[in-house]
Amino acid sequence: MDAAVVIGRGVPHGAEQRVAELYWEAFGRKLGAALGPPERGRAFIAGHLHHDRAAVALAPGGDRVVGVAGYRLGGRALTGGGVLDVLGAYGTLRGLPRVALLALLERTPEPGELVMDGIAVDPAHRGAGIGSLLLTEIAAIAAEHGCARIRLDVIDVNPRARALYERHGFSAVRTEQTPYLGHLMGFGAVTTMHRAI
């Protein structure tokens, strides 16, 4: 456990690009078809963040984000940007297919549920317990908002993340085969997991 890391809430102003880089490093395989190329995707994410929808891990000194866990609650997620934003950034012809792909990834919370977008940790800081600290903070946020459970999806090509979630009390409730996304987004199945609060 990296004792020097400080866990906070909200993306610090000025750290938008850093958070976008972490998210792209962790989820670029999944997001690439919808928001690529990478430079453009990172810029889109950075420009459409909802700062208050994240728990963050800050390096000693508190000036660098080394981990982030985004979540969706109250109709907003860490990563934002609607149809018009996508069309404005990519143009109508290239934007419409991207909007359709992003819609496949959209997850709306049920009443009393917080949906996690995922955890991204700087590769240089992995193995130090940051993911566990962020999950603990997300659980605290869910409890403070009166949520009965946390829901997340994990893709079949990320067994390390699934193992982390299972260690923190998440259980698989269903697995959906997505062969149509295998070539396009790099995964062929998505498992939904729940954790009671």
JSON list of C-alpha atoms in Angstrom, two decimals:
[
{"chain": "A", "resi": 1, "resn": "MET", "atom": "CA", "xyz": [0.00, 0.00, 0.00]},
{"chain": "A", "resi": 2, "resn": "ASP", "atom": "CA", "xyz": [1.44, 3.36, -1.04]},
{"chain": "A", "resi": 3, "resn": "ALA", "atom": "CA", "xyz": [0.97, 5.35, 2.19]},
{"chain": "A", "resi": 4, "resn": "ALA", "atom": "CA", "xyz": [2.17, 8.56, 0.58]},
{"chain": "A", "resi": 5, "resn": "VAL", "atom": "CA", "xyz": [-0.72, 8.60, -1.90]},
{"chain": "A", "resi": 6, "resn": "VAL", "atom": "CA", "xyz": [-3.65, 10.82, -0.91]},
{"chain": "A", "resi": 7, "resn": "ILE", "atom": "CA", "xyz": [-7.19, 9.90, -1.98]},
{"chain": "A", "resi": 8, "resn": "GLY", "atom": "CA", "xyz": [-9.46, 12.82, -2.81]},
{"chain": "A", "resi": 9, "resn": "ARG", "atom": "CA", "xyz": [-12.74, 13.54, -4.51]},
{"chain": "A", "resi": 10, "resn": "GLY", "atom": "CA", "xyz": [-13.12, 15.38, -7.76]},
{"chain": "A", "resi": 11, "resn": "VAL", "atom": "CA", "xyz": [-10.70, 16.00, -10.60]},
{"chain": "A", "resi": 12, "resn": "PRO", "atom": "CA", "xyz": [-8.42, 18.90, -9.62]},
{"chain": "A", "resi": 13, "resn": "HIS", "atom": "CA", "xyz": [-8.66, 21.83, -12.02]},
{"chain": "A", "resi": 14, "resn": "GLY", "atom": "CA", "xyz": [-5.69, 21.71, -14.33]},
{"chain": "A", "resi": 15, "resn": "ALA", "atom": "CA", "xyz": [-5.53, 17.89, -14.19]},
{"chain": "A", "resi": 16, "resn": "GLU", "atom": "CA", "xyz": [-8.04, 17.25, -16.98]},
{"chain": "A", "resi": 17, "resn": "GLN", "atom": "CA", "xyz": [-5.44, 16.22, -19.55]},
{"chain": "A", "resi": 18, "resn": "ARG", "atom": "CA", "xyz": [-3.71, 13.96, -17.02]},
{"chain": "A", "resi": 19, "resn": "VAL", "atom": "CA", "xyz": [-6.99, 12.19, -16.16]},
{"chain": "A", "resi": 20, "resn": "ALA", "atom": "CA", "xyz": [-7.75, 11.83, -19.87]},
{"chain": "A", "resi": 21, "resn": "GLU", "atom": "CA", "xyz": [-4.32, 10.24, -20.40]},
{"chain": "A", "resi": 22, "resn": "LEU", "atom": "CA", "xyz": [-4.90, 7.75, -17.58]},
{"chain": "A", "resi": 23, "resn": "TYR", "atom": "CA", "xyz": [-8.36, 6.90, -18.88]},
{"chain": "A", "resi": 24, "resn": "TRP", "atom": "CA", "xyz": [-7.09, 6.45, -22.42]},
{"chain": "A", "resi": 25, "resn": "GLU", "atom": "CA", "xyz": [-4.21, 4.26, -21.25]},
{"chain": "A", "resi": 26, "resn": "ALA", "atom": "CA", "xyz": [-6.66, 2.04, -19.35]},
{"chain": "A", "resi": 27, "resn": "PHE", "atom": "CA", "xyz": [-9.64, 2.11, -21.72]},
{"chain": "A", "resi": 28, "resn": "GLY", "atom": "CA", "xyz": [-8.24, 3.21, -25.09]},
{"chain": "A", "resi": 29, "resn": "ARG", "atom": "CA", "xyz": [-8.66, -0.30, -26.46]},
{"chain": "A", "resi": 30, "resn": "LYS", "atom": "CA", "xyz": [-12.39, -0.01, -25.77]},
{"chain": "A", "resi": 31, "resn": "LEU", "atom": "CA", "xyz": [-12.77, 3.69, -26.63]},
{"chain": "A", "resi": 32, "resn": "GLY", "atom": "CA", "xyz": [-10.48, 3.84, -29.65]},
{"chain": "A", "resi": 33, "resn": "ALA", "atom": "CA", "xyz": [-13.11, 2.96, -32.26]},
{"chain": "A", "resi": 34, "resn": "ALA", "atom": "CA", "xyz": [-15.46, 5.62, -30.92]},
{"chain": "A", "resi": 35, "resn": "LEU", "atom": "CA", "xyz": [-13.08, 8.44, -29.98]},
{"chain": "A", "resi": 36, "resn": "GLY", "atom": "CA", "xyz": [-9.79, 7.73, -31.76]},
{"chain": "A", "resi": 37, "resn": "PRO", "atom": "CA", "xyz": [-7.21, 8.57, -32.87]},
{"chain": "A", "resi": 38, "resn": "PRO", "atom": "CA", "xyz": [-5.63, 8.70, -29.39]},
{"chain": "A", "resi": 39, "resn": "GLU", "atom": "CA", "xyz": [-4.68, 12.41, -29.37]},
{"chain": "A", "resi": 40, "resn": "ARG", "atom": "CA", "xyz": [-8.16, 13.41, -30.41]},
{"chain": "A", "resi": 41, "resn": "GLY", "atom": "CA", "xyz": [-9.80, 10.98, -27.99]},
{"chain": "A", "resi": 42, "resn": "ARG", "atom": "CA", "xyz": [-7.77, 12.25, -25.04]},
{"chain": "A", "resi": 43, "resn": "ALA", "atom": "CA", "xyz": [-8.60, 15.84, -25.97]},
{"chain": "A", "resi": 44, "resn": "PHE", "atom": "CA", "xyz": [-12.31, 15.00, -26.19]},
{"chain": "A", "resi": 45, "resn": "ILE", "atom": "CA", "xyz": [-12.30, 13.29, -22.79]},
{"chain": "A", "resi": 46, "resn": "ALA", "atom": "CA", "xyz": [-10.33, 16.14, -21.18]},
{"chain": "A", "resi": 47, "resn": "GLY", "atom": "CA", "xyz": [-12.71, 18.72, -22.59]},
{"chain": "A", "resi": 48, "resn": "HIS", "atom": "CA", "xyz": [-15.88, 16.99, -21.37]},
{"chain": "A", "resi": 49, "resn": "LEU", "atom": "CA", "xyz": [-15.11, 15.83, -17.82]},
{"chain": "A", "resi": 50, "resn": "HIS", "atom": "CA", "xyz": [-17.57, 16.22, -14.97]},
{"chain": "A", "resi": 51, "resn": "HIS", "atom": "CA", "xyz": [-15.03, 17.04, -12.27]},
{"chain": "A", "resi": 52, "resn": "ASP", "atom": "CA", "xyz": [-17.24, 15.96, -9.36]},
{"chain": "A", "resi": 53, "resn": "ARG", "atom": "CA", "xyz": [-17.76, 12.40, -10.59]},
{"chain": "A", "resi": 54, "resn": "ALA", "atom": "CA", "xyz": [-14.41, 10.89, -9.62]},
{"chain": "A", "resi": 55, "resn": "ALA", "atom": "CA", "xyz": [-12.27, 9.70, -6.78]},
{"chain": "A", "resi": 56, "resn": "VAL", "atom": "CA", "xyz": [-8.60, 10.44, -7.42]},
{"chain": "A", "resi": 57, "resn": "ALA", "atom": "CA", "xyz": [-5.26, 9.29, -6.07]},
{"chain": "A", "resi": 58, "resn": "LEU", "atom": "CA", "xyz": [-2.70, 12.07, -5.78]},
{"chain": "A", "resi": 59, "resn": "ALA", "atom": "CA", "xyz": [1.06, 11.53, -5.60]},
{"chain": "A", "resi": 60, "resn": "PRO", "atom": "CA", "xyz": [3.01, 12.96, -2.65]},
{"chain": "A", "resi": 61, "resn": "GLY", "atom": "CA", "xyz": [2.70, 16.73, -2.73]},
{"chain": "A", "resi": 62, "resn": "GLY", "atom": "CA", "xyz": [-0.80, 16.46, -4.17]},
{"chain": "A", "resi": 63, "resn": "ASP", "atom": "CA", "xyz": [0.17, 17.88, -7.55]},
{"chain": "A", "resi": 64, "resn": "ARG", "atom": "CA", "xyz": [-0.12, 14.82, -9.81]},
{"chain": "A", "resi": 65, "resn": "VAL", "atom": "CA", "xyz": [-3.03, 12.44, -10.34]},
{"chain": "A", "resi": 66, "resn": "VAL", "atom": "CA", "xyz": [-1.76, 8.85, -10.35]},
{"chain": "A", "resi": 67, "resn": "GLY", "atom": "CA", "xyz": [-5.12, 7.11, -10.24]},
{"chain": "A", "resi": 68, "resn": "VAL", "atom": "CA", "xyz": [-8.77, 7.85, -10.95]},
{"chain": "A", "resi": 69, "resn": "ALA", "atom": "CA", "xyz": [-12.07, 6.04, -10.48]},
{"chain": "A", "resi": 70, "resn": "GLY", "atom": "CA", "xyz": [-15.01, 7.54, -12.35]},
{"chain": "A", "resi": 71, "resn": "TYR", "atom": "CA", "xyz": [-18.65, 6.94, -11.59]},
{"chain": "A", "resi": 72, "resn": "ARG", "atom": "CA", "xyz": [-22.14, 7.73, -12.85]},
{"chain": "A", "resi": 73, "resn": "LEU", "atom": "CA", "xyz": [-24.72, 9.09, -10.43]},
{"chain": "A", "resi": 74, "resn": "GLY", "atom": "CA", "xyz": [-27.58, 11.55, -10.75]},
{"chain": "A", "resi": 75, "resn": "GLY", "atom": "CA", "xyz": [-27.52, 11.46, -14.54]},
{"chain": "A", "resi": 76, "resn": "ARG", "atom": "CA", "xyz": [-23.83, 12.40, -14.90]},
{"chain": "A", "resi": 77, "resn": "ALA", "atom": "CA", "xyz": [-20.61, 10.42, -15.25]},
{"chain": "A", "resi": 78, "resn": "LEU", "atom": "CA", "xyz": [-16.96, 11.44, -15.10]},
{"chain": "A", "resi": 79, "resn": "THR", "atom": "CA", "xyz": [-16.72, 11.30, -18.88]},
{"chain": "A", "resi": 80, "resn": "GLY", "atom": "CA", "xyz": [-19.27, 13.53, -20.57]},
{"chain": "A", "resi": 81, "resn": "GLY", "atom": "CA", "xyz": [-20.05, 14.87, -23.98]},
{"chain": "A", "resi": 82, "resn": "GLY", "atom": "CA", "xyz": [-23.34, 14.36, -25.75]},
{"chain": "A", "resi": 83, "resn": "VAL", "atom": "CA", "xyz": [-24.33, 13.76, -29.34]},
{"chain": "A", "resi": 84, "resn": "LEU", "atom": "CA", "xyz": [-23.79, 17.38, -30.38]},
{"chain": "A", "resi": 85, "resn": "ASP", "atom": "CA", "xyz": [-20.34, 17.41, -28.74]},
{"chain": "A", "resi": 86, "resn": "VAL", "atom": "CA", "xyz": [-19.28, 14.30, -30.64]},
{"chain": "A", "resi": 87, "resn": "LEU", "atom": "CA", "xyz": [-20.63, 15.67, -33.94]},
{"chain": "A", "resi": 88, "resn": "GLY", "atom": "CA", "xyz": [-18.93, 19.01, -33.27]},
{"chain": "A", "resi": 89, "resn": "ALA", "atom": "CA", "xyz": [-15.59, 17.35, -32.59]},
{"chain": "A", "resi": 90, "resn": "TYR", "atom": "CA", "xyz": [-15.63, 14.73, -35.36]},
{"chain": "A", "resi": 91, "resn": "GLY", "atom": "CA", "xyz": [-18.06, 16.10, -37.94]},
{"chain": "A", "resi": 92, "resn": "THR", "atom": "CA", "xyz": [-21.44, 14.69, -38.91]},
{"chain": "A", "resi": 93, "resn": "LEU", "atom": "CA", "xyz": [-20.24, 11.98, -41.29]},
{"chain": "A", "resi": 94, "resn": "ARG", "atom": "CA", "xyz": [-17.57, 10.60, -38.96]},
{"chain": "A", "resi": 95, "resn": "GLY", "atom": "CA", "xyz": [-19.42, 11.50, -35.79]},
{"chain": "A", "resi": 96, "resn": "LEU", "atom": "CA", "xyz": [-22.65, 9.54, -36.28]},
{"chain": "A", "resi": 97, "resn": "PRO", "atom": "CA", "xyz": [-21.00, 6.08, -36.21]},
{"chain": "A", "resi": 98, "resn": "ARG", "atom": "CA", "xyz": [-19.05, 7.19, -33.15]},
{"chain": "A", "resi": 99, "resn": "VAL", "atom": "CA", "xyz": [-22.26, 8.21, -31.39]},
{"chain": "A", "resi": 100, "resn": "ALA", "atom": "CA", "xyz": [-23.67, 4.74, -32.11]},
{"chain": "A", "resi": 101, "resn": "LEU", "atom": "CA", "xyz": [-20.60, 3.04, -30.66]},
{"chain": "A", "resi": 102, "resn": "LEU", "atom": "CA", "xyz": [-20.66, 5.20, -27.54]},
{"chain": "A", "resi": 103, "resn": "ALA", "atom": "CA", "xyz": [-24.33, 4.33, -27.06]},
{"chain": "A", "resi": 104, "resn": "LEU", "atom": "CA", "xyz": [-23.31, 0.65, -26.83]},
{"chain": "A", "resi": 105, "resn": "LEU", "atom": "CA", "xyz": [-21.09, 1.52, -23.86]},
{"chain": "A", "resi": 106, "resn": "GLU", "atom": "CA", "xyz": [-23.70, 3.65, -22.05]},
{"chain": "A", "resi": 107, "resn": "ARG", "atom": "CA", "xyz": [-24.89, 2.33, -18.69]},
{"chain": "A", "resi": 108, "resn": "THR", "atom": "CA", "xyz": [-27.72, 3.99, -16.78]},
{"chain": "A", "resi": 109, "resn": "PRO", "atom": "CA", "xyz": [-27.94, 3.38, -13.02]},
{"chain": "A", "resi": 110, "resn": "GLU", "atom": "CA", "xyz": [-31.07, 1.87, -11.60]},
{"chain": "A", "resi": 111, "resn": "PRO", "atom": "CA", "xyz": [-32.65, 3.62, -8.59]},
{"chain": "A", "resi": 112, "resn": "GLY", "atom": "CA", "xyz": [-30.36, 3.28, -5.57]},
{"chain": "A", "resi": 113, "resn": "GLU", "atom": "CA", "xyz": [-27.37, 2.31, -7.69]},
{"chain": "A", "resi": 114, "resn": "LEU", "atom": "CA", "xyz": [-24.02, 3.92, -8.41]},
{"chain": "A", "resi": 115, "resn": "VAL", "atom": "CA", "xyz": [-22.38, 2.77, -11.65]},
{"chain": "A", "resi": 116, "resn": "MET", "atom": "CA", "xyz": [-18.59, 2.77, -11.80]},
{"chain": "A", "resi": 117, "resn": "ASP", "atom": "CA", "xyz": [-16.96, 3.74, -15.09]},
{"chain": "A", "resi": 118, "resn": "GLY", "atom": "CA", "xyz": [-13.73, 2.02, -14.15]},
{"chain": "A", "resi": 119, "resn": "ILE", "atom": "CA", "xyz": [-10.39, 2.53, -12.45]},
{"chain": "A", "resi": 120, "resn": "ALA", "atom": "CA", "xyz": [-7.26, 3.81, -14.16]},
{"chain": "A", "resi": 121, "resn": "VAL", "atom": "CA", "xyz": [-3.91, 3.77, -12.35]},
{"chain": "A", "resi": 122, "resn": "ASP", "atom": "CA", "xyz": [-0.61, 5.09, -13.65]},
{"chain": "A", "resi": 123, "resn": "PRO", "atom": "CA", "xyz": [1.47, 2.03, -14.69]},
{"chain": "A", "resi": 124, "resn": "ALA", "atom": "CA", "xyz": [4.38, 3.25, -12.53]},
{"chain": "A", "resi": 125, "resn": "HIS", "atom": "CA", "xyz": [2.14, 3.10, -9.45]},
{"chain": "A", "resi": 126, "resn": "ARG", "atom": "CA", "xyz": [0.38, -0.21, -10.02]},
{"chain": "A", "resi": 127, "resn": "GLY", "atom": "CA", "xyz": [0.70, -2.88, -7.37]},
{"chain": "A", "resi": 128, "resn": "ALA", "atom": "CA", "xyz": [0.79, -0.27, -4.59]},
{"chain": "A", "resi": 129, "resn": "GLY", "atom": "CA", "xyz": [-2.84, -0.66, -3.51]},
{"chain": "A", "resi": 130, "resn": "ILE", "atom": "CA", "xyz": [-4.17, 2.45, -5.24]},
{"chain": "A", "resi": 131, "resn": "GLY", "atom": "CA", "xyz": [-7.00, 0.55, -6.92]},
{"chain": "A", "resi": 132, "resn": "SER", "atom": "CA", "xyz": [-8.12, -0.74, -3.52]},
{"chain": "A", "resi": 133, "resn": "LEU", "atom": "CA", "xyz": [-8.02, 2.75, -2.02]},
{"chain": "A", "resi": 134, "resn": "LEU", "atom": "CA", "xyz": [-10.09, 4.13, -4.88]},
{"chain": "A", "resi": 135, "resn": "LEU", "atom": "CA", "xyz": [-12.66, 1.33, -4.57]},
{"chain": "A", "resi": 136, "resn": "THR", "atom": "CA", "xyz": [-12.98, 2.05, -0.86]},
{"chain": "A", "resi": 137, "resn": "GLU", "atom": "CA", "xyz": [-13.61, 5.72, -1.63]},
{"chain": "A", "resi": 138, "resn": "ILE", "atom": "CA", "xyz": [-16.21, 4.88, -4.27]},
{"chain": "A", "resi": 139, "resn": "ALA", "atom": "CA", "xyz": [-18.02, 2.69, -1.72]},
{"chain": "A", "resi": 140, "resn": "ALA", "atom": "CA", "xyz": [-18.02, 5.61, 0.73]},
{"chain": "A", "resi": 141, "resn": "ILE", "atom": "CA", "xyz": [-19.45, 7.93, -1.93]},
{"chain": "A", "resi": 142, "resn": "ALA", "atom": "CA", "xyz": [-22.17, 5.41, -2.77]},
{"chain": "A", "resi": 143, "resn": "ALA", "atom": "CA", "xyz": [-23.10, 5.06, 0.91]},
{"chain": "A", "resi": 144, "resn": "GLU", "atom": "CA", "xyz": [-23.24, 8.85, 1.39]},
{"chain": "A", "resi": 145, "resn": "HIS", "atom": "CA", "xyz": [-25.68, 9.09, -1.52]},
{"chain": "A", "resi": 146, "resn": "GLY", "atom": "CA", "xyz": [-27.92, 6.39, -0.08]},
{"chain": "A", "resi": 147, "resn": "CYS", "atom": "CA", "xyz": [-27.10, 3.83, -2.74]},
{"chain": "A", "resi": 148, "resn": "ALA", "atom": "CA", "xyz": [-27.84, 0.18, -2.01]},
{"chain": "A", "resi": 149, "resn": "ARG", "atom": "CA", "xyz": [-25.24, -1.15, -4.43]},
{"chain": "A", "resi": 150, "resn": "ILE", "atom": "CA", "xyz": [-22.43, -0.42, -6.86]},
{"chain": "A", "resi": 151, "resn": "ARG", "atom": "CA", "xyz": [-22.52, -1.82, -10.38]},
{"chain": "A", "resi": 152, "resn": "LEU", "atom": "CA", "xyz": [-19.69, -2.09, -12.87]},
{"chain": "A", "resi": 153, "resn": "ASP", "atom": "CA", "xyz": [-18.84, -3.90, -16.07]},
{"chain": "A", "resi": 154, "resn": "VAL", "atom": "CA", "xyz": [-15.54, -5.62, -16.72]},
{"chain": "A", "resi": 155, "resn": "ILE", "atom": "CA", "xyz": [-14.41, -6.89, -20.11]},
{"chain": "A", "resi": 156, "resn": "ASP", "atom": "CA", "xyz": [-13.11, -10.41, -20.67]},
{"chain": "A", "resi": 157, "resn": "VAL", "atom": "CA", "xyz": [-9.60, -9.25, -21.58]},
{"chain": "A", "resi": 158, "resn": "ASN", "atom": "CA", "xyz": [-9.06, -7.63, -18.17]},
{"chain": "A", "resi": 159, "resn": "PRO", "atom": "CA", "xyz": [-8.85, -10.48, -15.63]},
{"chain": "A", "resi": 160, "resn": "ARG", "atom": "CA", "xyz": [-6.64, -8.40, -13.31]},
{"chain": "A", "resi": 161, "resn": "ALA", "atom": "CA", "xyz": [-9.40, -5.82, -12.85]},
{"chain": "A", "resi": 162, "resn": "ARG", "atom": "CA", "xyz": [-11.98, -8.54, -12.26]},
{"chain": "A", "resi": 163, "resn": "ALA", "atom": "CA", "xyz": [-9.79, -10.10, -9.58]},
{"chain": "A", "resi": 164, "resn": "LEU", "atom": "CA", "xyz": [-9.47, -6.70, -7.85]},
{"chain": "A", "resi": 165, "resn": "TYR", "atom": "CA", "xyz": [-13.24, -6.22, -7.88]},
{"chain": "A", "resi": 166, "resn": "GLU", "atom": "CA", "xyz": [-13.83, -9.72, -6.50]},
{"chain": "A", "resi": 167, "resn": "ARG", "atom": "CA", "xyz": [-11.40, -9.05, -3.64]},
{"chain": "A", "resi": 168, "resn": "HIS", "atom": "CA", "xyz": [-13.55, -6.02, -2.79]},
{"chain": "A", "resi": 169, "resn": "GLY", "atom": "CA", "xyz": [-16.81, -7.91, -2.57]},
{"chain": "A", "resi": 170, "resn": "PHE", "atom": "CA", "xyz": [-18.09, -7.63, -6.13]},
{"chain": "A", "resi": 171, "resn": "SER", "atom": "CA", "xyz": [-19.89, -10.66, -7.54]},
{"chain": "A", "resi": 172, "resn": "ALA", "atom": "CA", "xyz": [-20.61, -11.46, -11.18]},
{"chain": "A", "resi": 173, "resn": "VAL", "atom": "CA", "xyz": [-24.32, -11.36, -11.95]},
{"chain": "A", "resi": 174, "resn": "ARG", "atom": "CA", "xyz": [-24.28, -11.90, -15.71]},
{"chain": "A", "resi": 175, "resn": "THR", "atom": "CA", "xyz": [-21.94, -12.15, -18.68]},
{"chain": "A", "resi": 176, "resn": "GLU", "atom": "CA", "xyz": [-22.97, -10.92, -22.09]},
{"chain": "A", "resi": 177, "resn": "GLN", "atom": "CA", "xyz": [-21.17, -12.23, -25.15]},
{"chain": "A", "resi": 178, "resn": "THR", "atom": "CA", "xyz": [-20.35, -9.39, -27.53]},
{"chain": "A", "resi": 179, "resn": "PRO", "atom": "CA", "xyz": [-18.71, -11.03, -30.56]},
{"chain": "A", "resi": 180, "resn": "TYR", "atom": "CA", "xyz": [-19.67, -8.03, -32.72]},
{"chain": "A", "resi": 181, "resn": "LEU", "atom": "CA", "xyz": [-17.35, -5.89, -30.58]},
{"chain": "A", "resi": 182, "resn": "GLY", "atom": "CA", "xyz": [-14.40, -8.27, -30.66]},
{"chain": "A", "resi": 183, "resn": "HIS", "atom": "CA", "xyz": [-12.80, -6.94, -33.83]},
{"chain": "A", "resi": 184, "resn": "LEU", "atom": "CA", "xyz": [-14.00, -3.38, -33.35]},
{"chain": "A", "resi": 185, "resn": "MET", "atom": "CA", "xyz": [-13.20, -2.79, -29.67]},
{"chain": "A", "resi": 186, "resn": "GLY", "atom": "CA", "xyz": [-10.94, -5.67, -28.70]},
{"chain": "A", "resi": 187, "resn": "PHE", "atom": "CA", "xyz": [-13.17, -7.66, -26.35]},
{"chain": "A", "resi": 188, "resn": "GLY", "atom": "CA", "xyz": [-15.78, -10.37, -26.78]},
{"chain": "A", "resi": 189, "resn": "ALA", "atom": "CA", "xyz": [-17.65, -10.48, -23.48]},
{"chain": "A", "resi": 190, "resn": "VAL", "atom": "CA", "xyz": [-18.70, -8.10, -20.71]},
{"chain": "A", "resi": 191, "resn": "THR", "atom": "CA", "xyz": [-19.42, -9.24, -17.16]},
{"chain": "A", "resi": 192, "resn": "THR", "atom": "CA", "xyz": [-21.67, -7.13, -14.95]},
{"chain": "A", "resi": 193, "resn": "MET", "atom": "CA", "xyz": [-20.71, -7.18, -11.28]},
{"chain": "A", "resi": 194, "resn": "HIS", "atom": "CA", "xyz": [-22.55, -5.91, -8.18]},
{"chain": "A", "resi": 195, "resn": "ARG", "atom": "CA", "xyz": [-21.47, -5.06, -4.66]},
{"chain": "A", "resi": 196, "resn": "ALA", "atom": "CA", "xyz": [-23.99, -4.34, -1.93]},
{"chain": "A", "resi": 197, "resn": "ILE", "atom": "CA", "xyz": [-23.41, -1.26, 0.24]}
]
